[in-house]
XYZ file of C-alpha atoms in Angstrom:
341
model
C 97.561 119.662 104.433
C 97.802 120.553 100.669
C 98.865 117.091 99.392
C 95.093 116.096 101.055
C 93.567 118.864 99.055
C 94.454 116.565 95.844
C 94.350 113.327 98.029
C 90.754 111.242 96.857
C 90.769 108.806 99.550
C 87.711 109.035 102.374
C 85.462 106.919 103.859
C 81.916 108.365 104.536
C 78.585 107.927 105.639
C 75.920 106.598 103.411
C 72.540 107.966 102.850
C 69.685 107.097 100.882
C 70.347 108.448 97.202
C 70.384 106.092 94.948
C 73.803 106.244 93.484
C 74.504 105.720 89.447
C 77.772 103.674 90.217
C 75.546 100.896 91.859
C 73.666 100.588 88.552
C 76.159 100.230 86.635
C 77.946 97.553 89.166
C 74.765 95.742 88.209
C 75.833 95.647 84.560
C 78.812 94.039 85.528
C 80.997 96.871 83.850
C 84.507 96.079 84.948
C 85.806 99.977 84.995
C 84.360 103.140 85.061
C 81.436 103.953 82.394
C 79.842 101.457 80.170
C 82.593 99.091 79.385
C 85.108 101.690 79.216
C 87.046 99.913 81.051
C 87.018 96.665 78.926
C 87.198 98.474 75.831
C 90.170 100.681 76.461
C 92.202 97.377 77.631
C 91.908 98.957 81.449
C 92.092 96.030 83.451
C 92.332 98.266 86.873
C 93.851 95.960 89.232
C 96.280 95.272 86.204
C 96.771 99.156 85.581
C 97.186 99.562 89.723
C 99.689 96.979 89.279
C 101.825 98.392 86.984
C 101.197 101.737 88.561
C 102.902 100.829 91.744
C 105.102 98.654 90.363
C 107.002 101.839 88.064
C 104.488 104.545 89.050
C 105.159 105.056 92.842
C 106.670 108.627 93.242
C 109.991 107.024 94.250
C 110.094 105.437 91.175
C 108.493 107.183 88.919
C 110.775 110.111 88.846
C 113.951 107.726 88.706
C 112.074 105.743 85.784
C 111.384 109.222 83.413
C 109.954 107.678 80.243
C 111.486 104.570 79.482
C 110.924 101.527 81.093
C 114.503 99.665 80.042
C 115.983 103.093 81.527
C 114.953 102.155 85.349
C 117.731 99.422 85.807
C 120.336 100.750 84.180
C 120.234 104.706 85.235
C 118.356 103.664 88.536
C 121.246 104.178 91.250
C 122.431 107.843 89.746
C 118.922 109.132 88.949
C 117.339 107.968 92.472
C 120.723 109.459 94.165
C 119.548 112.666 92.092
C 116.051 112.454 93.741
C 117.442 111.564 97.005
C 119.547 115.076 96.711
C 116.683 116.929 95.600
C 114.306 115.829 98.441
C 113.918 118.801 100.150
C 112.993 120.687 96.887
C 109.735 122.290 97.211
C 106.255 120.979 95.719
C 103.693 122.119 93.828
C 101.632 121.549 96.891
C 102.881 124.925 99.197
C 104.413 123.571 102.582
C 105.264 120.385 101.188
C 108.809 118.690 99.924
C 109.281 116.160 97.847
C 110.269 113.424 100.693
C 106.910 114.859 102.299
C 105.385 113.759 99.438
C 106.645 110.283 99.450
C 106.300 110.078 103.065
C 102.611 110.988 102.530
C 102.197 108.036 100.217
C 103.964 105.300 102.240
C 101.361 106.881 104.813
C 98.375 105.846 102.444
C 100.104 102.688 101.310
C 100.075 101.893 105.246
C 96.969 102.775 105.929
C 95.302 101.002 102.490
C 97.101 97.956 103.992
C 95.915 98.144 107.267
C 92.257 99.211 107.054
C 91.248 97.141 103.392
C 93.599 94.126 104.098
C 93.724 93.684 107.977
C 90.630 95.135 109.156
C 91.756 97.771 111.671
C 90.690 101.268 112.425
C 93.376 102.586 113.997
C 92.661 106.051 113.796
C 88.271 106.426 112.977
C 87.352 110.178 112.164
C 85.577 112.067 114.937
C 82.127 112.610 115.272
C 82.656 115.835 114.835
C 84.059 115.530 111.666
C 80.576 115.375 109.975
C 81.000 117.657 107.039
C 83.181 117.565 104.664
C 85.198 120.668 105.748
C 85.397 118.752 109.271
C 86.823 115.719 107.887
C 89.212 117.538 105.607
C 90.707 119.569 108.725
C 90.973 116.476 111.003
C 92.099 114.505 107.471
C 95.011 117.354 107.199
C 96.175 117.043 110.835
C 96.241 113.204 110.668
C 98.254 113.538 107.747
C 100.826 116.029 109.296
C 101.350 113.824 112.295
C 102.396 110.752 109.938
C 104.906 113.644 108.048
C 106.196 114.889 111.219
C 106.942 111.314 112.729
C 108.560 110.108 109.674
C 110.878 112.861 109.443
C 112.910 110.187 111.609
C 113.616 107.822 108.565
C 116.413 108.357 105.690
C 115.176 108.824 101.966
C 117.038 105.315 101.609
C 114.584 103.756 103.969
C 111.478 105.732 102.861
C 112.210 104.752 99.537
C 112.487 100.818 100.675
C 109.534 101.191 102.523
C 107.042 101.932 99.499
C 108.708 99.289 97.928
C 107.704 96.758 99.882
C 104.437 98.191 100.529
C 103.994 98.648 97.057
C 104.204 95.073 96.802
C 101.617 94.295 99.499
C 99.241 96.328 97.595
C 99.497 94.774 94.355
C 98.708 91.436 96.067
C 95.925 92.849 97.867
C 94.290 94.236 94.809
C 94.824 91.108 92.500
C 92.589 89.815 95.324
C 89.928 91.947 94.911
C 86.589 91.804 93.242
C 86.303 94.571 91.204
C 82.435 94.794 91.054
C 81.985 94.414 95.232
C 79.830 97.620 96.141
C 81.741 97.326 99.119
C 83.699 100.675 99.055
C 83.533 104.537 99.392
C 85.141 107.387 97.250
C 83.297 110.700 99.034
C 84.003 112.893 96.001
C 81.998 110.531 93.718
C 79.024 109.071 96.030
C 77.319 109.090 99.494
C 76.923 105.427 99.018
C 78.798 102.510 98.205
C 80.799 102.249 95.374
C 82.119 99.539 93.118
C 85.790 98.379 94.112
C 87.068 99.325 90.905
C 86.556 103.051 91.234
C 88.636 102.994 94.599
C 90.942 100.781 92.271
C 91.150 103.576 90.073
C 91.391 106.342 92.498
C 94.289 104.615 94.214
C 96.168 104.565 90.919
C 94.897 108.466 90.305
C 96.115 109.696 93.925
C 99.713 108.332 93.668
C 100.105 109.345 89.230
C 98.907 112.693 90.723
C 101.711 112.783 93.642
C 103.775 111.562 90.830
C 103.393 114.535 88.388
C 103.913 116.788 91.931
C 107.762 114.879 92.180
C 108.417 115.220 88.548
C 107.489 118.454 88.455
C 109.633 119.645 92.169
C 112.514 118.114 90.411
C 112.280 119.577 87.018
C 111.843 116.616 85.102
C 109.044 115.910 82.466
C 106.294 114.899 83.467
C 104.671 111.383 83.027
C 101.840 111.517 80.555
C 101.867 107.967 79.027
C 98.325 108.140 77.064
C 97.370 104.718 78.554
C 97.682 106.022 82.247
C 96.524 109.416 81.325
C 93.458 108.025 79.715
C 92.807 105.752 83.295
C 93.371 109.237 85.156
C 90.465 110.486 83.271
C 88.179 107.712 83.652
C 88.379 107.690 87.186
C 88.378 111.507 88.136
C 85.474 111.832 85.559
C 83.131 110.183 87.760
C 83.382 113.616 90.093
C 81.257 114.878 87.519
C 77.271 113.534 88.556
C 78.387 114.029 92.233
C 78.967 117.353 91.192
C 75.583 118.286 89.695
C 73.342 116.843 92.477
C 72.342 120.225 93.663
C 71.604 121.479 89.814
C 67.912 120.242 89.785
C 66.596 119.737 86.642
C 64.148 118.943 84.618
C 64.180 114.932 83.459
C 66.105 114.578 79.969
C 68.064 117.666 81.017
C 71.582 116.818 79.606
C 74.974 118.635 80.186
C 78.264 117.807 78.181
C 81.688 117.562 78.745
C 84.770 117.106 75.699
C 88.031 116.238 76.548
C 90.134 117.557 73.572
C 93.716 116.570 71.775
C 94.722 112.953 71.133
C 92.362 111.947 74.059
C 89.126 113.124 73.037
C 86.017 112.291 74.266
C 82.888 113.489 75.233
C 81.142 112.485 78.842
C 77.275 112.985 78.176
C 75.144 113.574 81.195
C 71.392 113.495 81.961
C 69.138 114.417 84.732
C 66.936 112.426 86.434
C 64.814 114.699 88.036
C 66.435 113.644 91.226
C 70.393 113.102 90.210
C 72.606 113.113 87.355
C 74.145 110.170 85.588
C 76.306 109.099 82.997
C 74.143 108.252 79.773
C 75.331 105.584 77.222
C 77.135 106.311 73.878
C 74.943 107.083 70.968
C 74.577 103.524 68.922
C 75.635 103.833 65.789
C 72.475 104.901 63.457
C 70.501 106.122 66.355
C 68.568 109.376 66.047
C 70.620 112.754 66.220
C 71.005 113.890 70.400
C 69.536 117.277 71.209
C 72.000 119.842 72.483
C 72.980 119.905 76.155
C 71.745 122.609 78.336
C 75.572 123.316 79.126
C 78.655 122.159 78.185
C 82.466 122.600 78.883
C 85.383 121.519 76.448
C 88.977 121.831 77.573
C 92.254 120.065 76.237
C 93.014 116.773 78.494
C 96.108 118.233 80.455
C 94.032 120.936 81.664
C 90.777 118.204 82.278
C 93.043 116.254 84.700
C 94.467 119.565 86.791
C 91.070 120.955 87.205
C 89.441 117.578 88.671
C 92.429 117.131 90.999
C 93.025 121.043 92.189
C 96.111 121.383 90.274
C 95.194 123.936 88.073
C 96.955 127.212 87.825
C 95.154 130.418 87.649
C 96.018 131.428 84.419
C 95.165 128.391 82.977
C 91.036 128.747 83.310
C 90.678 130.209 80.108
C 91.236 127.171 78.249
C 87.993 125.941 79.325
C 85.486 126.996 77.435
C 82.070 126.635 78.789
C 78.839 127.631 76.206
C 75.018 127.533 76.886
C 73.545 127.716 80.610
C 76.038 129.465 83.325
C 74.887 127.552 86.438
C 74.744 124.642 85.257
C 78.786 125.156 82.817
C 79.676 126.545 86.169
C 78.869 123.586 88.302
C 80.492 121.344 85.824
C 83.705 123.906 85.935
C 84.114 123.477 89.959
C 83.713 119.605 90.059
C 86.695 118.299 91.947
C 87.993 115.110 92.701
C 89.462 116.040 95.878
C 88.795 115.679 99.613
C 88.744 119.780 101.266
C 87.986 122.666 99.070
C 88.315 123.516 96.104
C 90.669 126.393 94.824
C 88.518 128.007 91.839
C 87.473 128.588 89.680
């Protein structure tokens, strides 16, 4: 299923590489990178609650810009939606009440698995790779689609309301620096909670945009979201470069340009990549990395989630080694494969 292809939500099997998130859950940092979380006022169970409570696709295409908008232009804009909900995706095959149908389906399952401890519906064990898991991930998302073809857009909608709600609750619950779960696009191990905080908030702003985007309205780039977005989908990045062995001190660099900028640093281990900490202020001059990408932040956030168009690669420009730019260039935060570059 194509919404899948842009869907980061798996569990997987852990293995014995050491993973960088796990160090940095032992600095305590609160969000992803070295306080980037704290410092950019990124609470993320506070950002996944305001995400799902005026972010949910339902929602967010009835809510446009404004927040004081919602209430008052709520009923004609979400009949609007409710009209357009068999207009097609960016995701080929899929509608926009697919879409929303989809995300009730992860709400659901979030619920059920993270709050209530049951498996319903494991992965097979032959779904050991991750093409495997993708495929049987795609057909167990089709079935929810198919079934829920039963219910009215009125009752869809009410339904990610109130699991909406259930979510927030179960998040505020949470604590964010429990190694206790698993995004398979970032690490083979265990993972702080507050990256699957964050990629729960990326997976339904990215279904979002899809919505916005079927309908024809603009899309929803408030910088504070957009800059969580990042955060989280950067972290694709030393998952990414596991195969490019390299020497130790090896770095590679990637800039985010426009009102965003930034510039993710990473260095080799011999064995792995991670993240390495910002340059104190006074600190001797870094050497240049081995590779490095830049590309403006609109196009950042398409490429990590598959949403890229074609004719949109050569904004990135990539400058010193080609495996290593290249390997940078196809990191994905998806489950499936990837389309490019």
């Amino acid at each position: 299923m194509a919404a899948s292809r842009v869907t980061p939500s798996a569990r997987c099997a852990t293995s014995s590489t050491p993973s960088p998130l796990r160090s940095e859950a032992a600095r305590g940092a609160e969000g992803p990178g070295s306080g980037h979380g704290a410092r950019n006022g990124f609470p993320w169970v506070e950002s996944t609650r305001r995400s799902w409570a005026d972010g949910h696709p339902h929602r967010a295409a009835v809510r446009r810009r404004r927040p004081d908008r919602c209430r008052a232009g709520g009923v004609p804009r979400r009949a609007r939606l409710a009209r357009r909900r068999r207009a097609a995706s960016p995701c080929p095959g899929w509608t926009v009440l697919g879409l929303a149908c989809h995300v009730l389906g992860d709400d659901l399952g979030s619920l059920a698995r993270d709050r209530d401890r049951h498996f319903g519906t494991p992965p097979p064990a032959d779904a050991d790779t991750a093409d495997a898991f993708a495929d049987w991930l795609d057909d167990l998302n089709r079935q929810w689609v198919l079934a829920l073809r039963r219910l009215s857009p009125r009752l869809t909608v009410d339904l990610l309301r109130t699991a909406g709600d259930e979510l927030v609750s179960m998040f505020r619950e949470d604590d964010p620096r429990a190694v206790t779960a698993h995004v398979s696009w970032a690490s083979d191990d265990p993972v702080p909670r507050w990256l699957e905080h964050g990629r729960e908030l990326t997976e339904r702003w990215l279904h979002h945009q899809q919505v916005l985007e079927a309908v024809g309205w603009p899309s929803w780039l408030d910088p504070g979201m957009l800059e969580a977005v990042l955060e989280t989908l950067r972290w694709a990045y030393p998952f990414a470069l596991r195969g490019e062995g390299r020497p130790p001190g090896t770095t590679a660099e990637v800039t985010v340009t426009g009102d965003l900028e930034r510039t993710w640093r990473l260095v080799s281990s011999g064995e792995g990549w991670r993240f390495a900490a910002p340059s104190a202020a006074g600190s001797a001059p870094v050497a240049a990395p081995a590779a490095s990408m830049r590309l403006p932040a609109d196009v950042a956030w398409r490429l990590l989630s598959n949403n890229l168009p074609g004719g949109r690669h050569e904004a990135i420009e990539l400058r010193g080694e080609a495996g290593l730019g290249l390997a940078l260039q196809r990191a994905r935060a998806i489950i499936g494969r990837s389309n490019g570059p």
